[in-house]
Amino acid sequence: MKPNNRLKTISEYHFQKLDIIKKNMLNDGKKIIDLSIGDPDLPVENSIINALIEGLKIKDFNKYPPYEGIQQLKKGIIKYYEQVFSVKLEFEEVLILIGSKEGINNIVPAVCDIGDYAIIPKPAYPVYETSCHLWGVNAFEIPLLEKNLYLPEVKFIPKDILPKSKLFVLNYPNNPTGAVANSEFYKEIIEFCIKNDIVLYNDGAYNEIIKEGEAPLSLLQIDKKKQCIEFGTFSKIYNMTGFRIGYAVGNSQIIKALLKVKSNVDSGQFIPIQYAAIQALKLTRNYVDNIRKIFDERRQNAEQVLTEHNIDFFKSVGTFYIWCKTPAGYTTETFCEELLNNYGIIVTPGIAFGDLGKDYFRIALTKDKQEIVQAFSNLKVY
């Protein structure tokens, strides 16, 4: 068998590799703390679980769902965007996804032809690049630099690449750096993309994972004419990673193109899971703030112990990650190996997010604050 040549351009998904390493160590009886993948350890709120169970009692729950998602969930997302972001959406501007990862992949063929370019950030969530490779689209990597607060500068895009570009990818709050965007930045990028006829989307998976009490920012708050797209997920703030439920909102023509791809490659998400998502959206803002407070406390404690051990990090205010520099004399691989072999700590090597991450590693704050502090307290002072 000769596999698709495009598969040669992508490597095995890094977090799958980490999962294998973790299983092998546990089978060997070793004690570890896994701070690699962004899979929250917090429980799912009881009312969400109950809504999932009640969904199994609904007539025809076992039938194929509507390709675009059930109307009740679309209505819930419309209400959420109006209440939280003061953004008004129509039903044709909302699409339910089997997790936002599905949409991030499907928007590539929905917008781009083979040989076109997509402008993607680096360091970044690896799926932005691999999706391009799988669909025969070229990925131009625009650097995110700490001196620019990890916001991209369009001056880095070559003039010969720009006319060939169909898609511009943003991800704020940002994985892996934890950087956040602001209204002025969004305004500039929106204007740039409109001027150059490029579809802009924001992967807003961490829109709600910011400091307690602060107002989240949506790309659509700035994009008044709704020419862009924003992806959202229930995975992070509602601790529903395994449910695989997300959405896309924004420009109706792009939504329609996304649906055309989606309807040809999947049949939608299980209806009871969509009812669980409806209930999640009904939770109060107090619930959201309580989740943020937990991650705030974890961040503060982790930053303190990292500082005590001379490990530098980006002072971020978004997501539940800390983007750290490897100590002098180490590569990202050698330092992460030392953490694993000497201290039983699994973190993500920065190189997993692209070449610009080679001198960094990422900590996911997905364990109790006491576990995090105890794990890093054992480190030597670098």
GROMACS .gro file of C-alpha atoms in nm:
model
  382
    1MET     CA    1   0.000   0.000   0.000
    2LYS     CA    2   0.121   0.349  -0.085
    3PRO     CA    3  -0.022   0.607   0.161
    4ASN     CA    4  -0.111   0.960   0.057
    5ASN     CA    5   0.207   1.158  -0.005
    6ARG     CA    6   0.071   1.441   0.208
    7LEU     CA    7   0.100   1.218   0.515
    8LYS     CA    8   0.477   1.231   0.473
    9THR     CA    9   0.466   1.604   0.551
   10ILE     CA   10   0.314   1.553   0.896
   11SER     CA   11   0.440   1.364   1.199
   12GLU     CA   12   0.250   1.163   1.455
   13TYR     CA   13   0.039   1.391   1.676
   14HIS     CA   14   0.270   1.491   1.962
   15PHE     CA   15   0.016   1.438   2.238
   16GLN     CA   16  -0.041   1.083   2.118
   17LYS     CA   17   0.332   1.023   2.171
   18LEU     CA   18   0.311   1.169   2.522
   19ASP     CA   19   0.016   0.945   2.600
   20ILE     CA   20   0.221   0.638   2.506
   21ILE     CA   21   0.514   0.755   2.724
   22LYS     CA   22   0.279   0.815   3.016
   23LYS     CA   23   0.116   0.472   2.987
   24ASN     CA   24   0.454   0.298   2.972
   25MET     CA   25   0.578   0.479   3.283
   26LEU     CA   26   0.261   0.399   3.477
   27ASN     CA   27   0.286   0.034   3.372
   28ASP     CA   28   0.640   0.036   3.512
   29GLY     CA   29   0.504   0.157   3.845
   30LYS     CA   30   0.654   0.504   3.825
   31LYS     CA   31   0.481   0.804   3.981
   32ILE     CA   32   0.417   1.092   3.741
   33ILE     CA   33   0.230   1.420   3.722
   34ASP     CA   34   0.101   1.498   3.374
   35LEU     CA   35   0.103   1.870   3.297
   36SER     CA   36   0.124   1.830   2.920
   37ILE     CA   37  -0.212   1.822   2.745
   38GLY     CA   38  -0.485   2.084   2.797
   39ASP     CA   39  -0.740   1.844   2.943
   40PRO     CA   40  -0.890   2.000   3.259
   41ASP     CA   41  -0.902   1.783   3.568
   42LEU     CA   42  -1.211   1.956   3.709
   43PRO     CA   43  -1.544   1.769   3.723
   44VAL     CA   44  -1.831   1.825   3.483
   45GLU     CA   45  -2.110   2.022   3.652
   46ASN     CA   46  -2.390   1.788   3.764
   47SER     CA   47  -2.664   1.962   3.568
   48ILE     CA   48  -2.470   1.902   3.245
   49ILE     CA   49  -2.449   1.530   3.320
   50ASN     CA   50  -2.820   1.523   3.404
   51ALA     CA   51  -2.904   1.698   3.077
   52LEU     CA   52  -2.703   1.434   2.890
   53ILE     CA   53  -2.899   1.158   3.065
   54GLU     CA   54  -3.233   1.330   3.002
   55GLY     CA   55  -3.134   1.363   2.638
   56LEU     CA   56  -3.145   0.985   2.613
   57LYS     CA   57  -3.518   1.001   2.687
   58ILE     CA   58  -3.600   1.241   2.403
   59LYS     CA   59  -3.791   1.096   2.109
   60ASP     CA   60  -3.561   0.998   1.822
   61PHE     CA   61  -3.248   1.075   2.024
   62ASN     CA   62  -3.079   0.786   1.844
   63LYS     CA   63  -3.152   0.918   1.494
   64TYR     CA   64  -2.914   1.116   1.276
   65PRO     CA   65  -2.895   1.471   1.410
   66PRO     CA   66  -2.936   1.772   1.180
   67TYR     CA   67  -2.606   1.831   1.000
   68GLU     CA   68  -2.593   2.194   1.118
   69GLY     CA   69  -2.689   2.106   1.477
   70ILE     CA   70  -3.018   2.117   1.664
   71GLN     CA   71  -3.200   2.449   1.670
   72GLN     CA   72  -3.216   2.457   2.050
   73LEU     CA   73  -2.836   2.457   2.080
   74LYS     CA   74  -2.795   2.715   1.805
   75LYS     CA   75  -3.045   2.931   1.993
   76GLY     CA   76  -2.843   2.887   2.313
   77ILE     CA   77  -2.523   3.000   2.140
   78ILE     CA   78  -2.703   3.300   1.990
   79LYS     CA   79  -2.824   3.398   2.338
   80TYR     CA   80  -2.475   3.347   2.484
   81TYR     CA   81  -2.309   3.573   2.227
   82GLU     CA   82  -2.567   3.844   2.282
   83GLN     CA   83  -2.546   3.834   2.662
   84VAL     CA   84  -2.167   3.798   2.695
   85PHE     CA   85  -2.036   3.982   2.387
   86SER     CA   86  -2.334   4.199   2.279
   87VAL     CA   87  -2.310   4.031   1.938
   88LYS     CA   88  -2.634   3.945   1.759
   89LEU     CA   89  -2.630   3.629   1.549
   90GLU     CA   90  -2.880   3.469   1.312
   91PHE     CA   91  -2.938   3.094   1.288
   92GLU     CA   92  -2.754   3.076   0.954
   93GLU     CA   93  -2.450   3.231   1.127
   94VAL     CA   94  -2.412   2.938   1.370
   95LEU     CA   95  -2.288   2.586   1.300
   96ILE     CA   96  -2.255   2.307   1.557
   97LEU     CA   97  -1.934   2.104   1.534
   98ILE     CA   98  -1.795   1.776   1.666
   99GLY     CA   99  -1.547   1.980   1.866
  100SER     CA  100  -1.385   2.294   1.727
  101LYS     CA  101  -1.095   2.082   1.597
  102GLU     CA  102  -1.331   1.954   1.328
  103GLY     CA  103  -1.407   2.307   1.213
  104ILE     CA  104  -1.039   2.408   1.216
  105ASN     CA  105  -0.970   2.122   0.975
  106ASN     CA  106  -1.279   2.167   0.756
  107ILE     CA  107  -1.242   2.539   0.704
  108VAL     CA  108  -0.928   2.473   0.499
  109PRO     CA  109  -1.106   2.299   0.208
  110ALA     CA  110  -1.410   2.524   0.259
  111VAL     CA  111  -1.198   2.832   0.181
  112CYS     CA  112  -0.877   2.723   0.007
  113ASP     CA  113  -0.790   2.549  -0.318
  114ILE     CA  114  -0.495   2.313  -0.352
  115GLY     CA  115  -0.180   2.523  -0.375
  116ASP     CA  116  -0.326   2.828  -0.199
  117TYR     CA  117  -0.168   2.967   0.116
  118ALA     CA  118  -0.298   2.986   0.471
  119ILE     CA  119  -0.124   3.224   0.712
  120ILE     CA  120  -0.077   3.043   1.042
  121PRO     CA  121   0.093   3.155   1.366
  122LYS     CA  122   0.404   2.996   1.513
  123PRO     CA  123   0.441   2.876   1.782
  124ALA     CA  124   0.091   2.733   1.762
  125TYR     CA  125  -0.151   2.447   1.807
  126PRO     CA  126  -0.013   2.191   1.557
  127VAL     CA  127  -0.350   2.122   1.391
  128TYR     CA  128  -0.345   2.455   1.204
  129GLU     CA  129  -0.046   2.340   1.001
  130THR     CA  130  -0.131   1.972   0.967
  131SER     CA  131  -0.480   2.055   0.837
  132CYS     CA  132  -0.320   2.261   0.562
  133HIS     CA  133  -0.085   1.978   0.465
  134LEU     CA  134  -0.368   1.723   0.459
  135TRP     CA  135  -0.568   1.937   0.216
  136GLY     CA  136  -0.278   2.033  -0.011
  137VAL     CA  137  -0.262   2.392   0.110
  138ASN     CA  138   0.066   2.574   0.179
  139ALA     CA  139   0.115   2.710   0.530
  140PHE     CA  140   0.301   3.037   0.569
  141GLU     CA  141   0.422   3.064   0.926
  142ILE     CA  142   0.395   3.412   1.075
  143PRO     CA  143   0.611   3.443   1.389
  144LEU     CA  144   0.471   3.526   1.730
  145LEU     CA  145   0.743   3.701   1.930
  146GLU     CA  146   0.752   3.781   2.301
  147LYS     CA  147   0.866   4.138   2.232
  148ASN     CA  148   0.534   4.186   2.046
  149LEU     CA  149   0.336   4.016   2.325
  150TYR     CA  150   0.293   3.720   2.091
  151LEU     CA  151   0.073   3.914   1.847
  152PRO     CA  152   0.155   3.865   1.476
  153GLU     CA  153   0.285   4.149   1.260
  154VAL     CA  154   0.167   4.143   0.899
  155LYS     CA  155   0.496   4.298   0.783
  156PHE     CA  156   0.642   3.948   0.801
  157ILE     CA  157   0.418   3.828   0.516
  158PRO     CA  158   0.612   3.840   0.185
  159LYS     CA  159   0.451   4.037  -0.097
  160ASP     CA  160   0.453   3.735  -0.328
  161ILE     CA  161   0.271   3.521  -0.069
  162LEU     CA  162  -0.006   3.768   0.010
  163PRO     CA  163  -0.201   3.741  -0.321
  164LYS     CA  164  -0.198   3.361  -0.289
  165SER     CA  165  -0.333   3.364   0.068
  166LYS     CA  166  -0.694   3.270   0.135
  167LEU     CA  167  -0.697   3.210   0.511
  168PHE     CA  168  -0.551   3.385   0.818
  169VAL     CA  169  -0.550   3.195   1.147
  170LEU     CA  170  -0.564   3.358   1.491
  171ASN     CA  171  -0.584   3.192   1.831
  172TYR     CA  172  -0.653   3.421   2.127
  173PRO     CA  173  -0.630   3.371   2.415
  174ASN     CA  174  -0.327   3.193   2.276
  175ASN     CA  175  -0.207   2.837   2.303
  176PRO     CA  176   0.075   2.782   2.394
  177THR     CA  177   0.181   3.127   2.517
  178GLY     CA  178  -0.125   3.242   2.712
  179ALA     CA  179  -0.114   3.580   2.534
  180VAL     CA  180  -0.437   3.773   2.484
  181ALA     CA  181  -0.550   3.998   2.202
  182ASN     CA  182  -0.707   4.344   2.229
  183SER     CA  183  -0.963   4.541   2.030
  184GLU     CA  184  -0.706   4.752   1.848
  185PHE     CA  185  -0.516   4.446   1.728
  186TYR     CA  186  -0.834   4.275   1.608
  187LYS     CA  187  -0.940   4.589   1.423
  188GLU     CA  188  -0.608   4.608   1.236
  189ILE     CA  189  -0.610   4.240   1.136
  190ILE     CA  190  -0.973   4.251   1.025
  191GLU     CA  191  -0.903   4.553   0.804
  192PHE     CA  192  -0.591   4.387   0.663
  193CYS     CA  193  -0.779   4.068   0.574
  194ILE     CA  194  -1.070   4.255   0.415
  195LYS     CA  195  -0.829   4.463   0.208
  196ASN     CA  196  -0.650   4.150   0.084
  197ASP     CA  197  -0.960   3.930   0.042
  198ILE     CA  198  -0.847   3.681   0.306
  199VAL     CA  199  -1.083   3.488   0.534
  200LEU     CA  200  -0.993   3.551   0.898
  201TYR     CA  201  -1.083   3.320   1.183
  202ASN     CA  202  -1.011   3.313   1.553
  203ASP     CA  203  -0.984   2.986   1.739
  204GLY     CA  204  -1.153   3.109   2.056
  205ALA     CA  205  -1.123   2.785   2.253
  206TYR     CA  206  -0.993   2.981   2.554
  207ASN     CA  207  -1.211   3.292   2.523
  208GLU     CA  208  -1.347   3.236   2.872
  209ILE     CA  209  -1.019   3.125   3.035
  210ILE     CA  210  -0.897   3.465   3.149
  211LYS     CA  211  -0.862   3.638   3.485
  212GLU     CA  212  -1.155   3.618   3.724
  213GLY     CA  213  -1.399   3.905   3.679
  214GLU     CA  214  -1.260   4.028   3.346
  215ALA     CA  215  -1.480   4.059   3.037
  216PRO     CA  216  -1.391   3.816   2.756
  217LEU     CA  217  -1.330   3.951   2.406
  218SER     CA  218  -1.469   3.801   2.087
  219LEU     CA  219  -1.340   3.873   1.737
  220LEU     CA  220  -1.702   3.933   1.634
  221GLN     CA  221  -1.730   4.226   1.873
  222ILE     CA  222  -1.490   4.412   1.647
  223ASP     CA  223  -1.602   4.254   1.319
  224LYS     CA  224  -1.930   4.444   1.305
  225LYS     CA  225  -2.007   4.332   0.947
  226LYS     CA  226  -1.941   3.969   1.038
  227GLN     CA  227  -1.694   3.896   0.761
  228CYS     CA  228  -1.492   3.664   0.985
  229ILE     CA  229  -1.542   3.339   1.173
  230GLU     CA  230  -1.486   3.241   1.534
  231PHE     CA  231  -1.462   2.886   1.662
  232GLY     CA  232  -1.574   2.801   2.012
  233THR     CA  233  -1.575   2.491   2.228
  234PHE     CA  234  -1.734   2.356   2.544
  235SER     CA  235  -1.416   2.162   2.626
  236LYS     CA  236  -1.219   2.408   2.837
  237ILE     CA  237  -1.445   2.626   3.052
  238TYR     CA  238  -1.703   2.349   3.101
  239ASN     CA  239  -1.450   2.062   3.136
  240MET     CA  240  -1.615   1.872   2.849
  241THR     CA  241  -1.315   1.772   2.635
  242GLY     CA  242  -1.441   1.417   2.580
  243PHE     CA  243  -1.790   1.530   2.478
  244ARG     CA  244  -1.654   1.663   2.145
  245ILE     CA  245  -1.888   1.956   2.104
  246GLY     CA  246  -1.807   2.298   1.962
  247TYR     CA  247  -1.932   2.557   1.715
  248ALA     CA  248  -1.848   2.811   1.448
  249VAL     CA  249  -2.011   3.154   1.434
  250GLY     CA  250  -1.987   3.447   1.197
  251ASN     CA  251  -2.009   3.506   0.824
  252SER     CA  252  -2.304   3.312   0.682
  253GLN     CA  253  -2.134   3.236   0.349
  254ILE     CA  254  -1.833   3.081   0.524
  255ILE     CA  255  -2.065   2.891   0.757
  256LYS     CA  256  -2.249   2.758   0.452
  257ALA     CA  257  -1.921   2.646   0.294
  258LEU     CA  258  -1.816   2.481   0.621
  259LEU     CA  259  -2.149   2.297   0.636
  260LYS     CA  260  -2.103   2.174   0.279
  261VAL     CA  261  -1.773   2.012   0.375
  262LYS     CA  262  -1.908   1.887   0.708
  263SER     CA  263  -2.220   1.725   0.563
  264ASN     CA  264  -2.002   1.524   0.326
  265VAL     CA  265  -1.757   1.395   0.587
  266ASP     CA  266  -1.961   1.348   0.907
  267SER     CA  267  -2.320   1.324   1.026
  268GLY     CA  268  -2.321   1.563   1.321
  269GLN     CA  269  -2.290   1.517   1.696
  270PHE     CA  270  -2.506   1.281   1.905
  271ILE     CA  271  -2.823   1.467   2.007
  272PRO     CA  272  -2.799   1.406   2.388
  273ILE     CA  273  -2.449   1.562   2.383
  274GLN     CA  274  -2.599   1.869   2.219
  275TYR     CA  275  -2.855   1.889   2.502
  276ALA     CA  276  -2.571   1.870   2.753
  277ALA     CA  277  -2.413   2.170   2.578
  278ILE     CA  278  -2.741   2.359   2.600
  279GLN     CA  279  -2.738   2.312   2.977
  280ALA     CA  280  -2.375   2.426   2.998
  281LEU     CA  281  -2.473   2.757   2.840
  282LYS     CA  282  -2.741   2.802   3.105
  283LEU     CA  283  -2.486   2.804   3.388
  284THR     CA  284  -2.440   3.142   3.553
  285ARG     CA  285  -2.142   3.373   3.517
  286ASN     CA  286  -2.059   3.280   3.876
  287TYR     CA  287  -1.977   2.931   3.749
  288VAL     CA  288  -1.741   3.080   3.489
  289ASP     CA  289  -1.573   3.303   3.747
  290ASN     CA  290  -1.526   3.011   3.986
  291ILE     CA  291  -1.347   2.812   3.715
  292ARG     CA  292  -1.129   3.114   3.637
  293LYS     CA  293  -1.049   3.159   4.005
  294ILE     CA  294  -0.919   2.802   4.027
  295PHE     CA  295  -0.686   2.854   3.730
  296ASP     CA  296  -0.580   3.196   3.862
  297GLU     CA  297  -0.472   3.040   4.190
  298ARG     CA  298  -0.289   2.758   4.014
  299ARG     CA  299  -0.108   3.008   3.793
  300GLN     CA  300  -0.002   3.226   4.086
  301ASN     CA  301   0.130   2.928   4.281
  302ALA     CA  302   0.310   2.781   3.981
  303GLU     CA  303   0.470   3.114   3.889
  304GLN     CA  304   0.597   3.157   4.244
  305VAL     CA  305   0.768   2.818   4.257
  306LEU     CA  306   0.910   2.859   3.903
  307THR     CA  307   1.058   3.194   4.005
  308GLU     CA  308   1.215   3.032   4.312
  309HIS     CA  309   1.389   2.784   4.080
  310ASN     CA  310   1.508   3.050   3.831
  311ILE     CA  311   1.281   2.934   3.546
  312ASP     CA  312   1.170   3.228   3.332
  313PHE     CA  313   0.819   3.242   3.187
  314PHE     CA  314   0.587   3.471   2.994
  315LYS     CA  315   0.357   3.654   3.233
  316SER     CA  316   0.032   3.554   3.067
  317VAL     CA  317  -0.327   3.629   3.163
  318GLY     CA  318  -0.514   3.391   2.931
  319THR     CA  319  -0.564   3.012   2.895
  320PHE     CA  320  -0.448   2.767   3.161
  321TYR     CA  321  -0.094   2.739   3.028
  322ILE     CA  322   0.243   2.882   3.130
  323TRP     CA  323   0.498   2.931   2.850
  324CYS     CA  324   0.843   2.884   3.003
  325LYS     CA  325   1.198   2.925   2.879
  326THR     CA  326   1.433   2.632   2.912
  327PRO     CA  327   1.724   2.707   3.148
  328ALA     CA  328   2.064   2.793   3.000
  329GLY     CA  329   2.250   2.494   2.864
  330TYR     CA  330   1.939   2.291   2.784
  331THR     CA  331   1.741   2.227   2.469
  332THR     CA  332   1.367   2.188   2.495
  333GLU     CA  333   1.409   1.811   2.453
  334THR     CA  334   1.686   1.765   2.711
  335PHE     CA  335   1.511   1.976   2.974
  336CYS     CA  336   1.176   1.802   2.929
  337GLU     CA  337   1.355   1.466   2.951
  338GLU     CA  338   1.519   1.578   3.277
  339LEU     CA  339   1.182   1.679   3.420
  340LEU     CA  340   1.038   1.343   3.322
  341ASN     CA  341   1.323   1.113   3.424
  342ASN     CA  342   1.438   1.293   3.741
  343TYR     CA  343   1.113   1.439   3.874
  344GLY     CA  344   0.829   1.250   3.707
  345ILE     CA  345   0.686   1.567   3.551
  346ILE     CA  346   0.543   1.554   3.199
  347VAL     CA  347   0.528   1.890   3.019
  348THR     CA  348   0.506   1.971   2.649
  349PRO     CA  349   0.833   2.051   2.469
  350GLY     CA  350   0.805   2.385   2.293
  351ILE     CA  351   0.922   2.228   1.967
  352ALA     CA  352   0.580   2.057   1.947
  353PHE     CA  353   0.440   2.398   1.856
  354GLY     CA  354   0.696   2.472   1.585
  355ASP     CA  355   1.060   2.570   1.550
  356LEU     CA  356   1.009   2.899   1.735
  357GLY     CA  357   0.930   2.696   2.045
  358LYS     CA  358   1.265   2.516   2.054
  359ASP     CA  359   1.387   2.704   2.362
  360TYR     CA  360   1.059   2.676   2.554
  361PHE     CA  361   0.825   2.430   2.721
  362ARG     CA  362   0.458   2.455   2.814
  363ILE     CA  363   0.298   2.374   3.147
  364ALA     CA  364  -0.074   2.292   3.155
  365LEU     CA  365  -0.233   2.390   3.486
  366THR     CA  366  -0.454   2.083   3.483
  367LYS     CA  367  -0.378   1.949   3.829
  368ASP     CA  368  -0.457   2.076   4.178
  369LYS     CA  369  -0.239   2.369   4.285
  370GLN     CA  370  -0.083   2.170   4.567
  371GLU     CA  371   0.021   1.892   4.327
  372ILE     CA  372   0.174   2.148   4.091
  373VAL     CA  373   0.368   2.323   4.366
  374GLN     CA  374   0.489   1.996   4.517
  375ALA     CA  375   0.610   1.868   4.179
  376PHE     CA  376   0.813   2.177   4.091
  377SER     CA  377   0.939   2.231   4.446
  378ASN     CA  378   1.157   1.924   4.401
  379LEU     CA  379   1.348   2.084   4.114
  380LYS     CA  380   1.701   2.209   4.160
  381VAL     CA  381   1.765   2.583   4.129
  382TYR     CA  382   1.879   2.656   3.773
   0.00000   0.00000   0.00000
